[in-house]
Coordinates of C-alpha atoms and ligand atoms in Angstrom, one line a residue:
Chain A
M1 CA 65.8 190.4 19.5
E2 CA 64.7 190.6 15.8
L3 CA 67.8 190.8 13.6
K4 CA 68.3 191.0 9.9
I5 CA 69.7 188.1 7.9
L6 CA 72.6 189.2 5.8
E7 CA 73.5 185.9 4.2
N8 CA 72.2 182.3 4.2
I9 CA 74.0 180.0 1.8
E10 CA 74.9 176.4 1.5
I11 CA 78.7 176.0 2.0
A12 CA 78.9 172.2 2.0
S13 CA 76.6 169.3 1.5
N14 CA 73.5 170.2 3.6
I15 CA 75.5 172.7 5.7
Y16 CA 74.6 176.4 5.7
S17 CA 76.3 179.6 6.8
L18 CA 73.9 182.1 8.3
K19 CA 75.1 185.6 8.8
I20 CA 73.1 188.0 10.9
D21 CA 73.4 191.7 11.5
N22 CA 75.4 192.4 14.7
P23 CA 73.5 194.9 16.9
A24 CA 76.7 195.7 18.8
L25 CA 74.9 195.1 22.1
F26 CA 77.0 192.3 23.6
D27 CA 80.2 190.3 23.4
V28 CA 80.3 186.6 22.8
V29 CA 82.7 184.0 24.2
P30 CA 83.5 181.1 21.9
G31 CA 81.3 178.2 22.8
Q32 CA 78.3 180.4 23.7
F33 CA 75.1 179.9 21.8
F34 CA 71.9 181.6 20.8
M35 CA 68.4 180.3 21.0
V36 CA 66.9 181.0 17.6
K37 CA 63.2 181.2 16.8
I38 CA 62.8 179.8 13.4
N39 CA 59.3 181.0 12.6
G40 CA 56.3 183.0 13.9
F41 CA 55.0 181.8 17.2
D42 CA 53.5 178.4 17.2
Y43 CA 55.4 176.1 14.7
P44 CA 58.0 174.9 15.2
L45 CA 57.3 175.9 18.8
L46 CA 60.7 175.8 20.6
R47 CA 63.7 177.9 19.9
R48 CA 66.7 176.0 18.4
P49 CA 70.2 176.3 20.0
F50 CA 73.1 177.2 17.7
S51 CA 76.7 178.0 18.6
V52 CA 78.4 181.1 17.4
A53 CA 80.7 180.3 14.5
S54 CA 81.9 183.9 14.0
F55 CA 81.5 187.2 15.7
E56 CA 82.6 190.3 13.9
D57 CA 81.6 194.0 14.1
D58 CA 79.4 193.6 11.1
H59 CA 77.9 190.1 11.7
I60 CA 77.1 187.2 14.0
G61 CA 77.7 183.9 12.1
I62 CA 76.1 180.6 12.6
I63 CA 76.9 177.4 10.7
Y64 CA 74.1 174.8 10.8
K65 CA 73.3 171.5 9.3
V66 CA 69.8 170.7 8.0
V67 CA 68.7 167.8 10.2
G68 CA 64.9 168.3 10.7
E69 CA 62.0 170.5 10.2
G70 CA 63.3 173.6 12.0
T71 CA 66.7 173.7 10.2
K72 CA 64.9 173.0 6.9
I73 CA 62.7 176.1 7.3
L74 CA 65.7 178.1 8.4
S75 CA 67.5 177.1 5.2
D76 CA 64.8 178.8 3.1
K77 CA 65.2 182.2 4.8
K78 CA 66.5 185.0 2.6
P79 CA 68.8 187.9 3.2
G80 CA 66.6 190.8 4.4
D81 CA 64.3 188.5 6.4
F82 CA 64.4 188.9 10.1
I83 CA 65.1 186.3 12.7
D84 CA 64.6 186.2 16.4
L85 CA 67.6 185.5 18.6
L86 CA 67.8 185.1 22.4
G87 CA 71.3 185.3 23.8
P88 CA 74.2 185.0 23.9
L89 CA 73.7 182.2 26.4
G90 CA 75.7 179.7 28.5
N91 CA 79.3 179.4 29.5
G92 CA 81.8 179.2 26.6
F93 CA 85.3 177.9 26.5
G94 CA 87.5 179.4 29.2
D95 CA 90.8 179.3 31.0
V96 CA 93.3 179.0 28.2
E97 CA 96.6 178.1 29.9
K98 CA 99.4 179.3 27.7
D99 CA 101.9 176.7 28.8
K100 CA 99.6 173.9 27.7
K101 CA 99.6 172.1 24.4
I102 CA 96.3 173.2 22.9
L103 CA 94.3 170.9 20.8
L104 CA 91.0 171.6 19.1
V105 CA 89.1 168.4 18.4
G106 CA 85.8 168.5 16.6
G107 CA 83.4 166.3 14.6
G108 CA 80.9 167.3 12.0
I109 CA 78.7 170.3 12.7
G110 CA 80.4 170.4 16.2
I111 CA 83.4 172.1 14.5
A112 CA 81.4 175.3 13.9
P113 CA 82.3 177.0 17.3
F114 CA 86.0 176.3 16.6
I115 CA 86.0 178.8 13.7
Y116 CA 85.3 181.6 16.2
L117 CA 87.6 180.0 18.9
K118 CA 90.5 179.9 16.4
N119 CA 90.0 183.6 15.8
V120 CA 90.1 184.4 19.6
L121 CA 93.1 182.1 20.2
E122 CA 95.1 183.8 17.4
N123 CA 94.1 187.4 17.9
D124 CA 93.4 187.8 21.6
Y125 CA 95.5 185.0 23.3
K126 CA 98.1 185.0 20.5
I127 CA 98.9 181.4 21.2
S128 CA 99.5 178.4 19.0
Y129 CA 97.3 175.4 18.8
K130 CA 96.7 172.3 16.6
A131 CA 93.3 171.5 15.2
F132 CA 91.9 168.0 14.3
F133 CA 88.5 167.7 12.6
G134 CA 86.5 164.8 11.5
F135 CA 83.8 164.5 8.9
N136 CA 81.9 161.6 7.3
T137 CA 82.9 162.5 3.7
K138 CA 84.7 165.1 1.7
D139 CA 81.4 166.8 0.7
E140 CA 80.7 167.8 4.3
I141 CA 83.9 169.7 4.8
Y142 CA 83.2 173.4 5.5
I143 CA 86.4 174.7 7.1
D144 CA 89.8 175.6 5.7
F145 CA 92.1 174.9 8.6
G146 CA 93.3 172.0 10.7
E147 CA 94.0 168.4 9.9
I148 CA 91.1 166.5 8.5
A149 CA 89.9 163.0 8.9
T150 CA 87.1 161.4 6.9
I151 CA 85.3 158.2 7.8
D152 CA 85.2 157.1 4.1
G153 CA 88.8 158.2 3.4
S154 CA 87.7 160.6 0.7
Y155 CA 89.9 163.3 2.2
G156 CA 92.8 163.4 4.6
F157 CA 93.2 160.7 7.3
E158 CA 90.9 157.7 6.8
G159 CA 89.0 157.0 9.9
N160 CA 87.6 158.9 12.8
V161 CA 89.1 162.0 14.4
V162 CA 89.8 160.4 17.7
D163 CA 92.1 157.8 16.1
M164 CA 93.8 160.7 14.2
V165 CA 94.5 162.7 17.3
E166 CA 95.3 159.9 19.8
N167 CA 99.1 160.1 19.5
E168 CA 99.1 163.9 19.9
I169 CA 97.6 163.8 23.4
D170 CA 99.9 163.7 26.4
N171 CA 99.5 164.9 30.0
N172 CA 100.3 168.5 29.1
S173 CA 97.5 168.7 26.6
L174 CA 94.5 171.0 27.0
I175 CA 91.8 169.8 24.6
F176 CA 88.8 171.8 23.5
A177 CA 86.2 169.4 22.1
C178 CA 82.8 169.5 20.4
G179 CA 81.0 167.0 18.3
P180 CA 78.8 163.8 18.4
T181 CA 78.4 162.3 21.8
I182 CA 80.1 159.1 20.9
M183 CA 83.1 160.9 19.7
L184 CA 83.3 163.0 22.9
K185 CA 82.9 159.9 25.0
R186 CA 85.8 158.1 23.4
L187 CA 87.8 161.3 23.8
A188 CA 86.9 161.5 27.5
Y189 CA 88.1 158.0 28.2
L190 CA 91.3 158.7 26.3
C191 CA 91.8 161.9 28.4
Y192 CA 91.4 159.9 31.6
E193 CA 94.0 157.4 30.3
K194 CA 96.5 160.2 29.3
N195 CA 95.6 162.3 32.3
C196 CA 95.2 165.5 30.3
D197 CA 92.7 168.5 30.5
M198 CA 89.6 168.8 28.4
Q199 CA 86.8 171.3 28.1
V200 CA 84.0 169.8 26.2
S201 CA 80.8 171.4 24.7
L202 CA 77.7 169.2 25.1
E203 CA 74.3 169.1 23.4
S204 CA 71.0 168.4 24.9
R205 CA 67.3 169.1 24.0
M206 CA 66.4 172.5 25.3
A207 CA 63.1 174.3 25.8
C208 CA 64.1 177.6 27.5
G209 CA 67.9 178.0 27.2
I210 CA 67.9 180.2 30.3
G211 CA 67.9 177.7 33.1
V212 CA 64.3 177.6 34.2
C213 CA 62.7 174.5 32.5
L214 CA 65.2 172.0 33.9
G215 CA 64.7 170.0 30.7
C216 CA 68.3 170.0 29.4
V217 CA 70.1 168.4 32.3
I218 CA 72.9 165.8 32.0
E219 CA 74.2 163.6 34.9
T220 CA 77.4 164.6 36.7
N221 CA 79.9 162.4 38.5
D222 CA 78.6 163.6 41.9
K223 CA 75.2 162.0 41.1
D224 CA 73.7 165.4 40.5
F225 CA 72.2 167.0 37.4
K226 CA 73.6 170.0 35.6
R227 CA 71.8 172.2 33.1
V228 CA 73.5 172.3 29.7
C229 CA 72.1 175.7 28.9
V230 CA 73.4 177.7 31.9
D231 CA 75.9 175.4 33.7
G232 CA 77.4 174.5 30.3
P233 CA 77.3 174.0 27.4
V234 CA 81.1 173.8 28.0
F235 CA 82.0 171.5 30.9
D236 CA 85.2 170.1 32.4
Y237 CA 85.1 166.5 31.1
K238 CA 85.8 165.2 34.6
D239 CA 82.5 166.5 35.9
I240 CA 80.4 164.5 33.4
A241 CA 79.1 161.0 34.1
W242 CA 80.1 159.7 30.7
Q243 CA 78.7 156.3 31.2
T244 CA 75.1 157.8 31.3
L245 CA 75.4 159.5 27.9
Chain B
M1 CA 43.0 205.2 25.7
A2 CA 44.2 201.7 26.6
N3 CA 45.0 202.8 30.1
S4 CA 41.5 203.4 31.2
V5 CA 40.8 199.7 31.2
N6 CA 40.5 198.2 34.7
M7 CA 42.6 195.1 34.8
S8 CA 42.6 194.4 38.5
V9 CA 41.1 191.3 39.9
K10 CA 40.4 190.1 43.4
L11 CA 40.9 186.5 44.7
S12 CA 40.1 185.9 48.3
N13 CA 41.9 188.8 50.1
I14 CA 44.4 189.5 47.4
I15 CA 44.1 192.1 44.8
F16 CA 46.1 191.4 41.6
K17 CA 46.9 194.5 39.4
N18 CA 46.1 192.3 36.4
P19 CA 45.0 188.7 35.8
I20 CA 48.3 187.5 34.4
L21 CA 50.4 185.1 36.4
A22 CA 53.4 183.0 35.3
A23 CA 52.8 179.3 35.7
S24 CA 54.7 177.0 38.1
G25 CA 57.7 175.2 36.6
T26 CA 58.1 177.6 33.7
F27 CA 59.2 180.6 35.6
G28 CA 62.0 179.3 37.9
Y29 CA 61.9 181.2 41.1
G30 CA 61.1 184.4 39.3
F31 CA 64.5 186.3 39.4
E32 CA 65.8 184.3 36.4
Y33 CA 63.4 186.4 34.3
Q34 CA 64.4 189.8 35.8
K35 CA 66.8 190.3 32.9
Y36 CA 63.9 190.0 30.4
L37 CA 61.0 191.9 31.9
D38 CA 60.0 194.0 34.8
L39 CA 58.4 191.5 37.2
N40 CA 56.4 194.2 38.9
M41 CA 54.3 194.4 35.7
L42 CA 52.8 191.0 36.4
G43 CA 49.8 190.2 38.4
G44 CA 52.0 187.6 40.0
F45 CA 54.1 184.6 39.4
I46 CA 54.1 181.0 40.7
V47 CA 57.4 179.5 41.7
K48 CA 58.6 176.0 40.8
G49 CA 56.8 173.2 42.7
L50 CA 58.2 172.9 46.2
S51 CA 58.6 169.6 48.2
V52 CA 59.6 169.0 51.8
K53 CA 63.1 168.0 50.8
E54 CA 65.2 169.0 47.8
K55 CA 64.4 166.8 44.8
K56 CA 66.8 165.9 42.0
G57 CA 64.2 164.9 39.5
N58 CA 64.1 162.4 36.6
K59 CA 66.9 161.1 34.5
P60 CA 67.3 162.7 31.1
P61 CA 66.0 162.9 28.4
R62 CA 63.3 165.0 30.1
I63 CA 61.7 166.9 27.3
V64 CA 60.7 166.4 23.7
E65 CA 59.1 168.8 21.3
T66 CA 55.8 167.8 19.6
P67 CA 53.7 169.8 17.1
C68 CA 52.9 173.1 18.8
G69 CA 53.8 171.7 22.1
M70 CA 56.2 169.7 24.2
L71 CA 56.3 166.8 26.6
N72 CA 58.1 167.1 29.9
A73 CA 59.0 164.7 32.6
I74 CA 61.2 166.9 34.8
G75 CA 60.2 164.9 37.9
L76 CA 59.5 168.0 40.0
Q77 CA 63.2 168.9 40.6
N78 CA 63.4 171.7 43.1
V79 CA 65.5 173.0 46.0
G80 CA 62.9 172.1 48.7
V81 CA 60.9 174.4 50.9
D82 CA 63.7 175.4 53.3
R83 CA 66.2 176.4 50.7
F84 CA 63.4 178.2 48.9
V85 CA 62.7 180.3 52.0
N86 CA 66.3 180.9 52.9
E87 CA 67.9 181.4 49.5
K88 CA 65.4 182.2 46.8
L89 CA 62.7 184.1 48.6
P90 CA 65.0 186.9 49.8
E91 CA 65.8 187.7 46.1
I92 CA 62.2 188.3 45.2
K93 CA 60.4 189.3 48.4
D94 CA 60.6 193.0 47.8
L95 CA 59.0 192.9 44.4
N96 CA 55.7 194.7 44.0
T97 CA 53.9 191.7 42.7
H98 CA 52.3 188.6 44.2
I99 CA 54.5 185.5 44.8
I100 CA 52.5 182.3 44.8
A101 CA 54.2 179.1 46.1
N102 CA 53.3 175.9 44.3
I103 CA 53.6 172.8 46.5
Y104 CA 53.4 169.0 46.2
G105 CA 54.0 166.0 48.3
S106 CA 53.8 162.2 48.2
K107 CA 51.6 162.1 51.3
E108 CA 49.2 164.4 53.0
A109 CA 51.6 165.1 55.9
E110 CA 54.2 166.5 53.5
F111 CA 51.8 169.0 52.0
V112 CA 50.9 170.1 55.5
E113 CA 54.5 170.5 56.6
I114 CA 55.2 172.8 53.6
A115 CA 52.1 174.8 54.0
E116 CA 52.8 175.4 57.6
K117 CA 56.3 176.6 56.8
L118 CA 55.1 178.9 54.0
D119 CA 52.4 180.3 56.2
L120 CA 55.1 182.1 58.2
E121 CA 56.4 183.9 55.1
K122 CA 54.9 187.3 54.5
A123 CA 56.2 187.5 51.0
V124 CA 54.2 184.5 49.9
S125 CA 50.7 185.7 48.9
A126 CA 49.0 182.3 48.3
I127 CA 49.6 178.6 48.0
E128 CA 48.9 176.6 44.9
V129 CA 48.6 172.9 45.5
N130 CA 49.7 170.6 42.7
V131 CA 47.6 167.5 43.1
S132 CA 49.0 165.9 39.9
C133 CA 51.4 163.8 41.9
P134 CA 51.2 160.2 43.2
N135 CA 49.8 159.5 46.7
V136 CA 52.3 157.0 48.1
S137 CA 49.9 155.9 50.8
K138 CA 47.2 155.2 48.3
G139 CA 49.3 152.9 46.1
G140 CA 50.6 155.7 44.0
A141 CA 47.3 156.9 42.4
L142 CA 47.4 160.6 41.7
F143 CA 45.8 162.7 44.5
G144 CA 44.0 164.7 41.8
K145 CA 42.2 161.8 40.3
N146 CA 40.0 161.1 43.2
P147 CA 37.4 163.6 44.6
D148 CA 37.8 162.3 48.2
S149 CA 41.5 162.6 48.2
V150 CA 41.3 166.1 46.9
F151 CA 38.6 167.0 49.5
N152 CA 40.7 165.6 52.4
L153 CA 43.9 167.1 51.2
T154 CA 42.4 170.6 50.6
K155 CA 40.8 170.5 54.0
L156 CA 44.0 169.7 55.7
I157 CA 46.0 172.4 53.9
K158 CA 43.3 175.0 54.6
S159 CA 43.6 174.2 58.3
S160 CA 47.5 174.6 58.1
T161 CA 47.6 178.0 56.6
K162 CA 45.7 181.3 56.6
K163 CA 46.9 182.1 53.1
P164 CA 44.5 181.6 50.2
V165 CA 44.7 178.0 48.9
I166 CA 44.4 177.4 45.1
V167 CA 44.0 173.7 44.1
K168 CA 45.6 173.0 40.7
L169 CA 43.7 170.3 38.9
T170 CA 44.9 167.6 36.5
P171 CA 43.1 167.2 33.2
N172 CA 43.8 163.5 33.3
V173 CA 40.5 162.6 34.8
E174 CA 37.0 161.6 33.6
D175 CA 35.1 164.5 35.0
I176 CA 37.2 167.5 36.1
S177 CA 34.1 169.4 37.5
L178 CA 33.7 166.6 40.2
I179 CA 37.2 167.3 41.4
A180 CA 36.7 171.0 41.3
E181 CA 33.5 170.7 43.4
A182 CA 35.4 168.6 45.9
A183 CA 38.0 171.3 46.2
E184 CA 35.4 174.0 46.6
S185 CA 33.5 172.1 49.3
A186 CA 36.7 171.6 51.2
G187 CA 37.2 175.3 51.4
A188 CA 39.6 176.0 48.5
D189 CA 39.8 179.7 47.7
A190 CA 40.2 179.0 44.0
V191 CA 41.0 176.2 41.5
S192 CA 43.6 176.4 38.7
L193 CA 43.4 174.3 35.6
I194 CA 44.8 172.6 33.7
N195 CA 48.1 170.9 34.5
T196 CA 49.7 169.0 31.7
I197 CA 48.0 166.2 29.7
T198 CA 49.8 162.9 29.9
G199 CA 51.4 161.7 26.7
M200 CA 54.2 159.7 25.1
V201 CA 56.6 159.9 22.2
I202 CA 58.4 156.9 20.9
D203 CA 61.8 157.0 19.4
I204 CA 61.3 154.7 16.4
K205 CA 65.0 154.0 15.8
A206 CA 65.6 153.0 19.4
K207 CA 62.2 151.3 19.6
K208 CA 61.4 152.7 23.0
P209 CA 59.8 155.8 24.6
F210 CA 61.8 158.9 24.0
L211 CA 61.6 160.2 27.6
A212 CA 63.6 158.3 30.3
N213 CA 60.4 158.5 32.3
K214 CA 58.5 157.0 29.4
T215 CA 55.5 159.4 29.7
G216 CA 55.5 163.1 30.0
G217 CA 53.1 166.0 30.4
L218 CA 52.0 167.8 27.2
S219 CA 51.9 171.6 27.3
G220 CA 52.0 174.5 24.9
P221 CA 49.6 175.9 22.3
A222 CA 48.4 172.4 21.2
I223 CA 46.5 172.0 24.5
Y224 CA 44.7 175.2 24.9
P225 CA 41.3 174.0 23.5
V226 CA 41.3 171.3 26.1
G227 CA 42.0 173.8 28.9
V228 CA 39.3 176.3 27.6
R229 CA 36.7 173.5 27.4
M230 CA 37.5 172.3 31.0
V231 CA 37.4 175.9 32.4
Y232 CA 34.0 176.3 30.7
E233 CA 32.7 173.1 32.3
V234 CA 34.0 173.8 35.7
Y235 CA 32.6 177.4 35.6
E236 CA 29.1 176.0 35.4
K237 CA 29.6 173.9 38.5
I238 CA 31.5 176.0 41.1
N239 CA 31.3 179.5 42.5
I240 CA 34.9 180.1 43.6
P241 CA 37.3 181.8 41.2
I242 CA 39.0 179.8 38.4
I243 CA 42.5 180.4 37.2
G244 CA 42.9 179.2 33.6
V245 CA 46.1 177.7 32.3
G246 CA 47.2 175.6 29.4
G247 CA 48.6 176.6 26.1
I248 CA 48.1 180.4 26.4
Y249 CA 50.5 182.1 24.0
N250 CA 48.8 185.3 23.0
S251 CA 46.1 187.7 24.3
D252 CA 43.3 186.2 22.2
V253 CA 43.7 182.8 23.9
A254 CA 44.0 184.5 27.3
I255 CA 40.6 186.2 26.6
Q256 CA 39.1 182.9 25.5
Y257 CA 40.0 181.5 28.9
I258 CA 38.4 184.5 30.6
M259 CA 35.3 184.2 28.6
A260 CA 35.1 180.5 29.4
G261 CA 35.1 181.5 33.1
A262 CA 38.6 182.1 34.3
S263 CA 39.2 185.2 36.6
L264 CA 42.9 185.0 36.2
I265 CA 45.2 183.1 33.8
E266 CA 48.7 181.5 34.0
I267 CA 51.2 181.5 31.2
G268 CA 53.5 178.5 31.1
T269 CA 55.4 177.1 28.2
A270 CA 55.1 180.3 26.2
N271 CA 57.7 181.9 28.7
F272 CA 60.3 179.5 27.2
I273 CA 59.8 180.9 23.7
N274 CA 59.5 184.5 24.6
P275 CA 60.7 185.3 28.1
D276 CA 58.7 188.6 28.1
I277 CA 55.5 187.0 26.6
T278 CA 53.6 187.8 29.9
V279 CA 54.0 191.5 29.4
K280 CA 53.0 191.3 25.8
I281 CA 49.8 189.4 26.7
I282 CA 48.9 192.0 29.3
K283 CA 49.3 194.7 26.7
G284 CA 47.3 192.7 24.1
M285 CA 44.5 192.2 26.6
R286 CA 44.3 195.8 27.5
E287 CA 44.1 196.7 23.8
F288 CA 41.4 194.2 23.2
L289 CA 39.3 195.4 26.1
S290 CA 39.8 199.0 25.1
R291 CA 38.9 198.3 21.4
E292 CA 35.7 196.5 22.5
N293 CA 34.8 199.3 25.0
I294 CA 34.9 196.9 27.9
Q295 CA 35.7 198.8 31.1
S296 CA 36.9 196.1 33.3
V297 CA 38.3 192.7 32.6
S298 CA 36.0 191.2 35.3
D299 CA 33.1 192.2 33.1
I300 CA 33.9 189.4 30.6
V301 CA 34.6 186.6 33.0
G302 CA 32.3 183.7 31.9
A303 CA 30.9 185.9 29.0
A304 CA 30.8 182.9 26.7
H305 CA 28.1 181.3 28.9
S306 CA 25.5 183.9 28.3
M307 CA 24.5 182.5 24.8
Ligands
LIG401 C1 74.5 174.3 22.8 C2 74.1 173.8 21.4 C3 74.8 174.3 20.3 C4 74.5 173.8 19.0 N1 75.1 174.4 18.0 C5 74.8 174.0 16.7 C6 75.4 174.6 15.6 O1 76.3 175.4 15.7 N2 75.1 174.1 14.4 C7 74.1 173.1 14.2 O2 73.8 172.8 13.0 N3 73.5 172.6 15.2 C8 73.8 173.0 16.5 N4 73.2 172.4 17.6 C9 72.1 171.4 17.3 C10 70.9 172.0 16.8 O3 70.3 172.7 17.9 C11 69.9 171.0 16.3 O4 70.4 170.4 15.2 C12 68.5 171.7 15.9 O5 67.9 172.1 17.1 C13 67.7 170.8 15.1 O6 66.4 171.4 14.8 P1 65.5 170.8 13.7 O7 64.1 171.4 13.9 O8 66.0 170.9 12.4 O9 65.5 169.2 14.1 P2 64.3 168.3 14.7 O10 64.9 167.0 14.9 O11 63.1 168.4 13.8 O12 64.1 169.0 16.1 C14 63.1 168.5 17.0 C15 63.5 169.0 18.4 O13 64.7 168.4 18.8 C16 65.7 169.3 19.1 N5 67.0 168.8 18.7 C17 67.2 168.0 17.6 N6 68.5 167.7 17.4 C18 69.1 168.3 18.5 C19 70.5 168.4 18.9 N7 71.5 167.8 18.2 N8 70.8 169.2 20.0 C20 69.8 169.8 20.7 N9 68.5 169.8 20.3 C21 68.2 169.0 19.2 C22 65.2 170.6 18.4 O14 65.7 171.8 19.0 C23 63.7 170.5 18.4 O15 63.2 171.0 19.6 C24 73.5 172.8 18.9 C25 72.8 172.3 20.0 C26 73.1 172.8 21.2 C27 72.4 172.2 22.4
LIG402 C1 58.8 172.2 32.2 C2 57.5 172.3 33.0 C3 57.5 172.1 34.4 C4 56.4 172.2 35.1 N1 56.4 172.1 36.5 C5 55.3 172.3 37.2 C6 55.3 172.2 38.6 O1 56.4 172.1 39.3 N2 54.1 172.3 39.3 C7 52.9 172.5 38.7 O2 51.9 172.6 39.3 N3 52.9 172.6 37.3 C8 54.0 172.4 36.6 N4 53.9 172.5 35.2 C9 52.6 172.7 34.5 C10 52.4 174.2 34.1 O3 52.4 175.0 35.3 C11 51.1 174.3 33.3 O4 50.0 173.9 34.1 C12 51.1 173.5 32.1 O5 52.4 173.5 31.5 C13 50.1 174.0 31.1 O6 50.3 175.3 30.7 P1 51.1 175.8 29.4 O7 50.6 175.0 28.2 O8 50.9 177.3 29.3 O9 52.5 175.4 29.7 C14 55.1 172.5 34.5 C15 55.1 172.6 33.1 C16 56.3 172.5 32.3 C17 56.2 172.7 30.8
LIG403 S1 66.9 174.5 28.4 FE1 65.6 175.0 30.1 S2 66.9 174.7 31.8 FE2 68.2 174.4 30.1

């Protein structure tokens, strides 16, 4: 699906906001992603997965961090250029139980899908939640809500987001989490300890994004493999074999 | 008038409406692509490699991107032949296209068992034998590296099924024509080539191979010149039809394979990038033939050899 780029601007250090024309052909659940073809056919070859950071009548929004060749090329695209999207794909965040204490916990670029989730929680579910986000430094902050932790202490809580959120978690908490694997792993062990619920969005290298290549699997607790692209990317943390990640 | 071009090809007793097949391991069990294209437009598709029993596959990471290609070490994860027949085949059996089953085993008897089971399935048009797998009874050397192993295996499978048997060759050998000749003399109805080329990527921060399996198979546009060269060589040595595969991502590369000597072609990795690429390639080939005033795609099979 070739869609027009409306905006592609740097909103924090090395972090870009990409807005794409919304063709009004589908709905998107927070946590779902698109496979984005960066260039013409052969280089870079594979599509790149990006979560939806906003979804409005007039645009689909993605927030991405420049980490390698593909995202570098993407950052040079201009409004009016076309970009090829496949999706929306995967299972997003689901089952919001209203009597639970809802916590959004994100780290770095993994916070992007929470911007859309916030919108859905406020406007569709009309429920309250608390948000806790971690960054390395102040320069990387690209959101304007939630409590912030920075590793270097340049803004908000000094330290990592798991330390900041730890005392908020109890057995009635429902956490939505996305971020670096080591952050998620610590959070998962914490959740086991506090006996709470958590839906966690995972990353993995993907070739197809549609469940056929079997390249994106992660190990589950029943000694099986699950595909991040179609069985996830959002999983119940109790299904994941965290020790293998 | 692009429509006047004759795209149909015959392989053994099967007539394909066009020479485009989707390659094994890149097209699931077919129905996963129904959302993206009309499967009836294809000459056929080849399902994920089937083993006797369900196989879970390798530990992740299983894939890594390389310039214009990718390495994979999926480890042949699949549901096994019985679940394929009971659960997957019913979803695709009524399609008006050819379904080809790709099979593999760790010893000869396993290939035979699968072939015998599939022989009973009307919806399966042919069997493609993946010989790029270790032969456990021969110390783990790949079946496909040794002409004698390929000869014996092909003969056994031919006697276990009436369906056409396609032997899919590995490029990781010294002389692929020798292996192709072995398959032909054992009665194979066709050979398909190439499977992936073995490679490795090292994670320099972790100081170890990136893939959990250490090595993986290289596929994608980067490998097409190797595939074209091998099809060209094999065409000079055998008389059964060749199915060309490896790195095909547009109709020009597809035509190159045909001119090198392939009667049909398979599209693999390109399906991951554009799920409807097969249909685009069919269209592009038709346009090429029509522009060049070529009436039938079979007229240019091996055309590059006439010089
Ligand atoms: C479900 C999902 C959602 C994502 N959402 C976002 C998002 O909203 N914003 C964002 O900035 N990033 C997101 N990512 C990560 C993003 O896909 C990678 O940062 C991106 O693919 C890097 O491409 P590159 O060419 O710049 O990097 P390179 O390192 O040059 O890429 C090389 C290869 O590795 C793959 N790769 C590299 N890093 C990752 C990674 N972290 N996860 C998966 N594949 C990777 C690439 O796709 C490519 O095939 C998401 C990943 C997944 C799986
Ligand atoms: C992820 C993946 C899985 C594959 N699985 C199989 C398989 O099960 N059996 C088989 O014979 N070939 C398998 N192949 C090889 C392809 O069918 C094909 O021969 C090879 O990828 C080269 O073609 P391509 O460059 O067009 O992908 C697989 C390839 C990929 C990329
Ligand atoms: S990316 Fe291909 S199965 Fe998930």
